[in-house]
XYZ file of C-alpha atoms in Angstrom:
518
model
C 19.670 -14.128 -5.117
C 16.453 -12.361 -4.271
C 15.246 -11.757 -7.648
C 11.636 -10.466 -6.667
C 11.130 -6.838 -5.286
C 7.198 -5.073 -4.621
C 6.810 -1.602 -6.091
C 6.979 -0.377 -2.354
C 11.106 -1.778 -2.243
C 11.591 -0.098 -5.451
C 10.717 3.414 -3.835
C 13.963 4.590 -2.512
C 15.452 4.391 -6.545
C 12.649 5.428 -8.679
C 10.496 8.041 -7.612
C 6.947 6.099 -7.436
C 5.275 9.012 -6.608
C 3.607 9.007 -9.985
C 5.208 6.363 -12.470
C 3.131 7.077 -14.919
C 0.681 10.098 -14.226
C 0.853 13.020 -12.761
C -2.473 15.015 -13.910
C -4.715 16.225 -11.916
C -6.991 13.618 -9.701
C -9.779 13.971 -6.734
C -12.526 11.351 -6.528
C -14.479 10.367 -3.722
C -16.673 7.306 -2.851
C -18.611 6.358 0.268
C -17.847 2.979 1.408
C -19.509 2.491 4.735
C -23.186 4.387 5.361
C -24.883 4.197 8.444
C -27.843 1.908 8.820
C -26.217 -0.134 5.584
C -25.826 -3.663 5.826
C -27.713 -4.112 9.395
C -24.856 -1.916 11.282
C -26.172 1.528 12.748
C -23.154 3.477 12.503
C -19.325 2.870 11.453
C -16.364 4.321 12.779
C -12.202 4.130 13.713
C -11.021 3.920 9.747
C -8.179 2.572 9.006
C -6.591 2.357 5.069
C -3.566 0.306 3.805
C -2.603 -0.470 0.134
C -0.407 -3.892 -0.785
C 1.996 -4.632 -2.847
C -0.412 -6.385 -5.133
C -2.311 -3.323 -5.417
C -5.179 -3.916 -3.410
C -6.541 -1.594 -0.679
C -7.756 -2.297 2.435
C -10.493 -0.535 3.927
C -10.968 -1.477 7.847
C -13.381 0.303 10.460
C -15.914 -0.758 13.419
C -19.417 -1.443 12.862
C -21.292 -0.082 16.037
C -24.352 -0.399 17.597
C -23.841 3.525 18.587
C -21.441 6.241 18.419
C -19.279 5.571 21.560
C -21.234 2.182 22.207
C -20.352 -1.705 21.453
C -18.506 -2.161 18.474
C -20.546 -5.167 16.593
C -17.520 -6.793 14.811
C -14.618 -5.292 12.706
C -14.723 -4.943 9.163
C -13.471 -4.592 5.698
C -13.854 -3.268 2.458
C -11.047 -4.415 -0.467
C -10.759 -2.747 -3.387
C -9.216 -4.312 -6.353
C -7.863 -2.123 -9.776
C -10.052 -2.947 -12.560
C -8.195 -3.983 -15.754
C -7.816 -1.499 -18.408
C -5.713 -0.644 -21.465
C -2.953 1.847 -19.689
C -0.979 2.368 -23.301
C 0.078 5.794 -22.938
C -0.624 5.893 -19.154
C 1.699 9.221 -19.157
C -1.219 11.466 -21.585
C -4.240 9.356 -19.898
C -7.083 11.246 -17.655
C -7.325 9.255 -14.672
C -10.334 6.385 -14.947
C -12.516 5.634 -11.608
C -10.459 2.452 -11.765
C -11.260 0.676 -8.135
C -13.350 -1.753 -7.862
C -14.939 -2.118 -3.777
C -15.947 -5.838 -2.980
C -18.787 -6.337 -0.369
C -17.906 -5.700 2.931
C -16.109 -8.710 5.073
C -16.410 -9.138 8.969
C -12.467 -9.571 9.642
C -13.060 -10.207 13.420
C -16.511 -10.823 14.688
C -17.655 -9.234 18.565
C -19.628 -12.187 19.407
C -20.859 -9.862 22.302
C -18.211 -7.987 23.040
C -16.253 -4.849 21.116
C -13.590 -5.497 18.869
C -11.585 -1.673 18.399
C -9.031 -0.011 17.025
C -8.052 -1.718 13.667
C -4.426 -1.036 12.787
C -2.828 -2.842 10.239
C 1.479 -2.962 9.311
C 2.066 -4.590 5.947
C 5.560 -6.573 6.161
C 6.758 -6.125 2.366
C 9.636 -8.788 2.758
C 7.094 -11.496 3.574
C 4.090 -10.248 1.495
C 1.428 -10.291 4.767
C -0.198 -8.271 6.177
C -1.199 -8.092 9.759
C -3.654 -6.228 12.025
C -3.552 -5.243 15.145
C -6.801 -5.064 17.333
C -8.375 -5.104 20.850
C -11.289 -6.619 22.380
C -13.020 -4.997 24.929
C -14.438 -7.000 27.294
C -17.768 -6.072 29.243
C -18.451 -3.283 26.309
C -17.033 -0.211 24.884
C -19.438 2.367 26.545
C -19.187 1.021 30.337
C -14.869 0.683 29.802
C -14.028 4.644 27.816
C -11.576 4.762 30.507
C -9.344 2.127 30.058
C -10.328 -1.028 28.499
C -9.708 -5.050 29.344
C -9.321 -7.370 27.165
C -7.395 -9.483 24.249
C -5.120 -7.228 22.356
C -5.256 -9.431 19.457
C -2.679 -9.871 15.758
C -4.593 -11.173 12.642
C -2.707 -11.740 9.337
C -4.071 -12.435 5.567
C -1.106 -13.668 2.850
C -3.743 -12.869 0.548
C -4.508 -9.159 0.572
C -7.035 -9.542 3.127
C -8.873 -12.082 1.511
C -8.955 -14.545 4.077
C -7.289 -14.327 7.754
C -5.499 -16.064 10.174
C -7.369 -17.026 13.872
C -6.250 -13.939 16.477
C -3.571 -14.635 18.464
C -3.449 -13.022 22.031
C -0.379 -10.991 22.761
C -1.327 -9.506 25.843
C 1.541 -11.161 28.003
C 4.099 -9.850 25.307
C 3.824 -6.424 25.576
C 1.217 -5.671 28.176
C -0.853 -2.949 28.636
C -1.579 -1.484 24.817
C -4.179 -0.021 22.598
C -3.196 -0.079 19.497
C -3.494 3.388 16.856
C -6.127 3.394 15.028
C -4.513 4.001 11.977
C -1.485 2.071 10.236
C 1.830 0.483 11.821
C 4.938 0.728 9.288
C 8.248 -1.571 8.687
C 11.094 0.624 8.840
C 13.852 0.041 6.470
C 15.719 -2.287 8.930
C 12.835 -4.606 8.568
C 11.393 -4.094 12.032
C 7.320 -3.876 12.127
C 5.805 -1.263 14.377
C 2.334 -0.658 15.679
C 1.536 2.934 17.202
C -0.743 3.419 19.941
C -0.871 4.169 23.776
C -1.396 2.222 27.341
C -3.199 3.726 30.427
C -0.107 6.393 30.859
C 0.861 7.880 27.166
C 1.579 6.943 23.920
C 4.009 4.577 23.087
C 4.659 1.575 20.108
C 5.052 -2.112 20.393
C 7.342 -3.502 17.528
C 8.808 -7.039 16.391
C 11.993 -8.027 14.932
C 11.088 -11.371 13.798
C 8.390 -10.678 10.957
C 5.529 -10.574 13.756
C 6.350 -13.877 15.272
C 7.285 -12.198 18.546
C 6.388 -8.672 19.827
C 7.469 -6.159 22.673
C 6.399 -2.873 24.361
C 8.814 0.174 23.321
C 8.627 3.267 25.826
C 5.773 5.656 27.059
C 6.590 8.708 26.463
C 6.436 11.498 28.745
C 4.002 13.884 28.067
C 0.122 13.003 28.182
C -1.508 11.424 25.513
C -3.345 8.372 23.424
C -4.289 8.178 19.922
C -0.923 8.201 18.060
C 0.507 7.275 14.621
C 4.470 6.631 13.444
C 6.469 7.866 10.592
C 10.296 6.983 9.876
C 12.580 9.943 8.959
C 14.539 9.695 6.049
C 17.665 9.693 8.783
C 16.086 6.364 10.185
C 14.711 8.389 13.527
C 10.915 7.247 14.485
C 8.298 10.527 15.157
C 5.956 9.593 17.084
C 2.462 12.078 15.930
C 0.164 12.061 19.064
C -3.281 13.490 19.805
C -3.244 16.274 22.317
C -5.901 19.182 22.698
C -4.356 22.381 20.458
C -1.897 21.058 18.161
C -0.058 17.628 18.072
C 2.807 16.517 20.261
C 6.044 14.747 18.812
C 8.256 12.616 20.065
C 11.387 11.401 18.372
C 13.383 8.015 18.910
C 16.677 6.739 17.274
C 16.149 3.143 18.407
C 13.198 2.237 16.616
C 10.848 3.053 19.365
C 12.065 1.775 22.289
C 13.241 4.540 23.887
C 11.939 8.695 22.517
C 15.156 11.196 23.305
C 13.139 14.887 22.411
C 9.241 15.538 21.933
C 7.830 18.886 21.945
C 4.400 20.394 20.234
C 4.046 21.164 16.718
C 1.578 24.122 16.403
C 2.293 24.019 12.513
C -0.372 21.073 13.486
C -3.232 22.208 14.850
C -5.522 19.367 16.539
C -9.147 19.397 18.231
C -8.041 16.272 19.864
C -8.563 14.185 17.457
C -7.275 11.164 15.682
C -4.719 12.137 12.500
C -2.544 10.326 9.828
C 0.998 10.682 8.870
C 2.985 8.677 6.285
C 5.816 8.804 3.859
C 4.899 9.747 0.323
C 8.280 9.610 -0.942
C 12.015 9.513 -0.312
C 14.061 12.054 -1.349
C 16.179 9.353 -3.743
C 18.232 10.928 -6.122
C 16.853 13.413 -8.591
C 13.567 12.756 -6.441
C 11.819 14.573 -3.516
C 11.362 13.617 0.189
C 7.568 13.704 1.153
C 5.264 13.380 4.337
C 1.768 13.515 4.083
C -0.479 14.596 7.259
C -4.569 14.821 7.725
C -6.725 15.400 10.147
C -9.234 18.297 11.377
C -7.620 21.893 10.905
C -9.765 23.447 13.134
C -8.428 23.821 16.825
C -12.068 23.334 18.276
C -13.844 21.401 15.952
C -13.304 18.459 13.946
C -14.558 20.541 10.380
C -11.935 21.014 7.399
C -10.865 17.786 6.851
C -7.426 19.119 5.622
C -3.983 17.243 4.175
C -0.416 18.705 4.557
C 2.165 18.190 2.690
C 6.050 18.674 4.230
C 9.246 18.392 1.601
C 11.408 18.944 4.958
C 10.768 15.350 6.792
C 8.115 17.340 8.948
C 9.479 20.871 10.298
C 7.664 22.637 7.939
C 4.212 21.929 6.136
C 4.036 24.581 3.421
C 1.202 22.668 1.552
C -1.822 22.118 2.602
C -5.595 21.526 0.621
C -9.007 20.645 2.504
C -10.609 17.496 1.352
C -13.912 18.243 3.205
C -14.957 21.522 4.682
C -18.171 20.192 6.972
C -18.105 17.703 9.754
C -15.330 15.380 9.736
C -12.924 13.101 12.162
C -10.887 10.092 12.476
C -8.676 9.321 8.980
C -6.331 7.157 7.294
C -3.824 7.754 4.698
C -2.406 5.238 1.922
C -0.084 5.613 -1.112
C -1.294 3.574 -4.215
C 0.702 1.679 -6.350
C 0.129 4.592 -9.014
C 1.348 7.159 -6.766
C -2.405 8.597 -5.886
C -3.046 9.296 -2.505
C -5.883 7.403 -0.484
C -7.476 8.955 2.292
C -10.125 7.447 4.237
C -12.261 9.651 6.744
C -15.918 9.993 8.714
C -17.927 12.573 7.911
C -21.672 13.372 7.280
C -23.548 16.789 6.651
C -25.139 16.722 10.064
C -22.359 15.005 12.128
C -19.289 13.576 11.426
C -20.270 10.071 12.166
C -22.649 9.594 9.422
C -20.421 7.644 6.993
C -16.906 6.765 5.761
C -15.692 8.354 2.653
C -13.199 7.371 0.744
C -11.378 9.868 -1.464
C -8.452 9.300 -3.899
C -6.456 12.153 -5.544
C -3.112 12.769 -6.920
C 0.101 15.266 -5.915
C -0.773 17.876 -8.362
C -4.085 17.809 -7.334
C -2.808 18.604 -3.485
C -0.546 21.289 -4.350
C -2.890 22.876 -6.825
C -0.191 22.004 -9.746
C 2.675 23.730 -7.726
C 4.257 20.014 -7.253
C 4.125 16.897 -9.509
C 6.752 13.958 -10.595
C 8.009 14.918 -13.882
C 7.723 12.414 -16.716
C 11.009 10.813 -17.190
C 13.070 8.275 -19.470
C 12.326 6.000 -16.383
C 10.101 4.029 -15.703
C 9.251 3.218 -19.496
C 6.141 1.615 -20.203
C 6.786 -1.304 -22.903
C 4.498 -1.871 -25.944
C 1.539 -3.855 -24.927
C 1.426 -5.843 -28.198
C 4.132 -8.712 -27.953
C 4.440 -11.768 -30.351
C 3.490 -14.924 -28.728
C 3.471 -18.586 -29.443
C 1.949 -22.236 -27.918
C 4.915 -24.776 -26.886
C 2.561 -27.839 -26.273
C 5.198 -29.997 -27.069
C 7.825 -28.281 -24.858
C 11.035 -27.495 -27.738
C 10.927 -23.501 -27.334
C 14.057 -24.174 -25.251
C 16.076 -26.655 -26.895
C 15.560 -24.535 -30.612
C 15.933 -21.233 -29.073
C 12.647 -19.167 -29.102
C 14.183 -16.691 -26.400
C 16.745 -15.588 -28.411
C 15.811 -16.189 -31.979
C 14.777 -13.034 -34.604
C 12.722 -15.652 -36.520
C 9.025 -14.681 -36.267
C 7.354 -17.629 -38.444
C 5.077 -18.999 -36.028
C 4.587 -16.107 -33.737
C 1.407 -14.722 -33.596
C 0.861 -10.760 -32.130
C -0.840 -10.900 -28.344
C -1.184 -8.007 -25.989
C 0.171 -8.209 -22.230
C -2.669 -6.406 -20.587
C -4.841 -9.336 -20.868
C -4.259 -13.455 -19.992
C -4.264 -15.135 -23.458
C -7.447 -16.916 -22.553
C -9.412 -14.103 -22.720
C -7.815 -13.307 -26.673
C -9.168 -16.820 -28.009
C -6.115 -19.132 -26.848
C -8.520 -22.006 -25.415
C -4.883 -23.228 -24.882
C -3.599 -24.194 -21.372
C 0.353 -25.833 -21.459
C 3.418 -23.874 -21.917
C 3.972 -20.871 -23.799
C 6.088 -17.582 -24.723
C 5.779 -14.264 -25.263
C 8.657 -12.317 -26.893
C 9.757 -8.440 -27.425
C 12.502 -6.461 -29.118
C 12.789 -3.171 -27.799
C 15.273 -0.314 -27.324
C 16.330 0.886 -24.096
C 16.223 4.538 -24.257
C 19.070 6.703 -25.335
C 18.758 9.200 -22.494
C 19.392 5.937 -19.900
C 22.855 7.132 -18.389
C 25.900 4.460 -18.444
C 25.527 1.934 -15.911
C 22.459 2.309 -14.635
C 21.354 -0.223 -13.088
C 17.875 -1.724 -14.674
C 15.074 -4.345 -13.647
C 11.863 -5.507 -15.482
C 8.426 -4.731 -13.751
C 5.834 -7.554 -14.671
C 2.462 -6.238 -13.481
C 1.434 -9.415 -13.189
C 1.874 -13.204 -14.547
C -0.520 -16.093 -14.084
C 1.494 -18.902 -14.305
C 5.142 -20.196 -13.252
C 7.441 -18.392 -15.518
C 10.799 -17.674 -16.575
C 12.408 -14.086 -18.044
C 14.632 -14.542 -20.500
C 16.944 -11.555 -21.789
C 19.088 -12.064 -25.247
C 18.259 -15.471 -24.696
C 19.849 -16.179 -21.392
C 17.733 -16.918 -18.307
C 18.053 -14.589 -15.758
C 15.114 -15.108 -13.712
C 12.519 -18.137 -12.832
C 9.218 -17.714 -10.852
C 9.270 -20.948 -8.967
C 6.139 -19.423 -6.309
C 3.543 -19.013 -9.021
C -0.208 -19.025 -8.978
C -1.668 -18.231 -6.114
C 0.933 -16.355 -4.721
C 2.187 -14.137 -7.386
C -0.428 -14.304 -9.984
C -1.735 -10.583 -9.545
C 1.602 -9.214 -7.628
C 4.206 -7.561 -9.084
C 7.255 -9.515 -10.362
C 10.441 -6.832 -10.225
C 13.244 -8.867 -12.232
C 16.775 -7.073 -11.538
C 19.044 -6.870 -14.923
C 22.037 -8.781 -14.528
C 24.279 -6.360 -16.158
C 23.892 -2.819 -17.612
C 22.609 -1.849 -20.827
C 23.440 0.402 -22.639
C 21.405 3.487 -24.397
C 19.899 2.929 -27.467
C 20.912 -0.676 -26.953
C 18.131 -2.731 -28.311
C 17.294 -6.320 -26.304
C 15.392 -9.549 -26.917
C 12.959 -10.024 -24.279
C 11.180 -13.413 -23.528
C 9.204 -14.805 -21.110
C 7.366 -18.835 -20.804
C 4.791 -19.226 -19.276
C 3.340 -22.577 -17.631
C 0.095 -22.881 -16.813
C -2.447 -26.020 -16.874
C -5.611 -24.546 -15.878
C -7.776 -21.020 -15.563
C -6.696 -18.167 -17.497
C -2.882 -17.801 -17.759
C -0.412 -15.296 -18.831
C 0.974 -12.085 -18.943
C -1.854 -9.966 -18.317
C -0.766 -6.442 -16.743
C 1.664 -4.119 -18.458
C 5.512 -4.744 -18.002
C 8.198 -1.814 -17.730
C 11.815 -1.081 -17.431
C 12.522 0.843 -14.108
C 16.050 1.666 -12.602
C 16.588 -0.737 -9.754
C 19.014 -0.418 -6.794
């Protein structure tokens, strides 16, 4: 049984737009600066968020504008930990926290380009897509030669794989810049272009193997992918005026329409497009499109907003009115929108900005995710006890009323860092209601924020789920733990979880919540 699900999987059945908040948010931050860390100038962004809720921050650290990328690199950014009781009221805290930058692929003397990463949510990796241009950047604008080159991290870009050449896979192919997406039938695909058009490669075999899908007809390069909510692939392509479409019902491999959307205008210029959220019942379909609004310069950094899977794009805010170009779009975890972009007061190449803001802030408070029964945020303050000697099965902890013993612990925290120098096996426990509004037979899973430690979930003291991947894996991921049978409203439950864990801080130490699953 596949008992563990990301937040992503859990989009199509509870609107994740906002889980919890839905006030509104802008923030910005600058995260690469020319002339910063011995590079003279950064460009080509690219921005994906992971399961685990970490972002990924990827661009090119040049020598010059259209010159000799030095290597590629990356930013993470990793939530800091806070107290989210009554995350539904809360203003929203600057809550990232940007690590130093990392040098994912090093030039060693030639130009790594175009960083475009595809997360694979059934595997938990992510991979990026690159080229090296051989004999430099500035001498090859044409066309370039060289490696096209897949990395991968299991880690949320901690630490990467060696490249591995895939030139004699799919041939000819520069990949984005941007993001790649996994459709729902699993397949990964990379958007991009070869010396004739734009086109995608894709693989059907969790990146072990890749292949070229078709050009498309009309002229063009720089080009990004979005599914449909009917399963058909758009492809969104740079042109001069507005962007060009092209649609395919075979996952890329072949593209059966395209025409121009002048709903987008485009100063030839590098956009994003991605899927904010699926129109799941008693939610909202959403796409989500930036780039330069102006036709003949790349000012008004602007992002649309299209309830209609694209025809249309009634909303639409500017992030940055002054010099701005290439961007990337991300959905957080929290249902904030990430959108990373160059600008600079005198030219747009000056530094890349990364700003983070929510729905309501985008439509000016004409659209936000209602707070509903579901997802409900349980109690943070849970009774807990130490099993050194290993009986809480055998005399029934998980099920038992009986709180002599049981001491009060919260689950925002590991229980190392409130005074347990205790390392061994242990349990929390919970009694809560489900709420009376739930409607019969829903169907309902558990969503750990995060456990440090193997573990098993115990509900009215049967087992009905065991983490057997445990630290490092799934110590700060998201554990989704399906309910094995429906509950009723106003039903109240026994909730347990032990934890094992010998060393390091341990525990249930991000918020847990009952979300409708499936």
């Amino acid at each position: 049984m596949d008992t563990y699900r990301t937040i992503a999987d859990l989009a199509a059945t509870v609107e994740l737009a906002a889980p919890f908040r839905s006030e509104s948010l802008f923030q910005e931050k600058d995260l690469f600066t020319a002339g910063l860390d011995d590079v003279n100038i950064y460009r080509i962004p690219a921005l994906i968020a992971t399961p685990g809720d970490t972002l990924l921050a990827f661009c090119e650290a040049r020598s010059r504008d259209d010159d000799d990328p030095l290597d590629l690199v990356l930013k993470r950014s990793l939530p800091v930990e806070r107290d989210l009781q009554g995350v539904n009221g809360v203003s929203w805290p600057d809550d990232r926290r940007w690590l130093p930058m990392q040098v994912v692929l090093p030039g060693e003397g030639e130009a790594p380009v175009n960083p475009c990463p595809v997360l694979d949510r059934q595997e938990g990796k992510v991979w990026l897509c690159c080229r090296k241009v051989l004999g430099g950047l500035a001498a090859n604008l044409g066309w370039v030669h060289g490696p096209l080159y897949l990395l991968s991290s299991q880690d949320d870009g901690a630490t990467w794989s060696a490249p591995v050449e895939i030139n004699d896979q799919v041939g000819e192919f520069l990949p984005g810049p941007g993001t790649g997406i996994q459709t729902r039938t699993g397949r990964l695909v990379i958007p991009g272009y070869d010396p004739h058009s734009a086109k995608v490669i894709y693989s059907d075999d969790h990146g072990r193997t890749w292949q070229a899908g078709g050009t498309i007809q009309a002229r063009g390069d720089e080009s990004q992918v979005v599914e449909l909510a009917d399963g058909t692939l758009v492809l969104n392509v740079r042109r001069i005026g507005c962007r060009h479409l092209a649609f395919s019902r075979d996952g890329g491999e072949s593209w059966y329409e395209e025409r121009e959307d002048w709903s987008l205008s485009d100063p030839s210029c590098m956009a994003a497009v991605v899927r904010y959220s699926d129109a799941a019942p008693g939610g909202r379909g959403r796409l989500l499109f930036a780039n330069p609004a102006m036709p003949g310069s790349r000012t008004q950094l602007t992002v649309k907003l299209s309830y209609d899977e694209g025809r249309t794009w009634p909303v639409a805010r500017m992030v940055h009115a002054g010099q701005a170009a290439y961007s990337s779009l991300a959905v957080l975890t929290d249902g904030s929108i990430g959108l990373l972009y160059e600008t600079g007061p005198n030219h747009p190449y000056e530094k890349i900005t990364f700003a983070r803001f929510s729905l309501e802030w985008l439509s000016e408070g004409r659209d936000r995710v209602r707070p509903a029964v579901l997802p409900l945020e349980l109690p943070l303050v849970w009774e807990f006890r130490r099993d050194p000697e290993e009986v809480g099965v055998e005399q029934g902890w998980a099920g038992s009323s009986d709180s002599r013993g049981w001491t009060a612990i919260r689950v925002n925290a590991d229980w190392t860092s409130q005074g347990h120098d205790y390392h061994g096996v242990a349990w929390y426990r919970l009694r809560f209601a489900v709420p009376a509004e739930v409607r019969p037979g829903t169907r309902l899973a558990l969503l750990f924020g995060a456990i440090d430690g193997f573990s098993q979930i115990y509900l009215n003291g049967e087992c009905i789920a065991e983490d057997r991947l445990g630290p490092p894996i799934m110590s700060s991921r998201p554990l989704v733990v399906p309910l094995p049978r429906a509950l009723a409203g106003g039903q109240v439950v026994e909730l347990a979880v032990q934890v094992r864990k010998d060393e390091g801080r341990a525990g249930v130490w991000r918020p847990v919540c009952l979300v409708q699953h499936g």
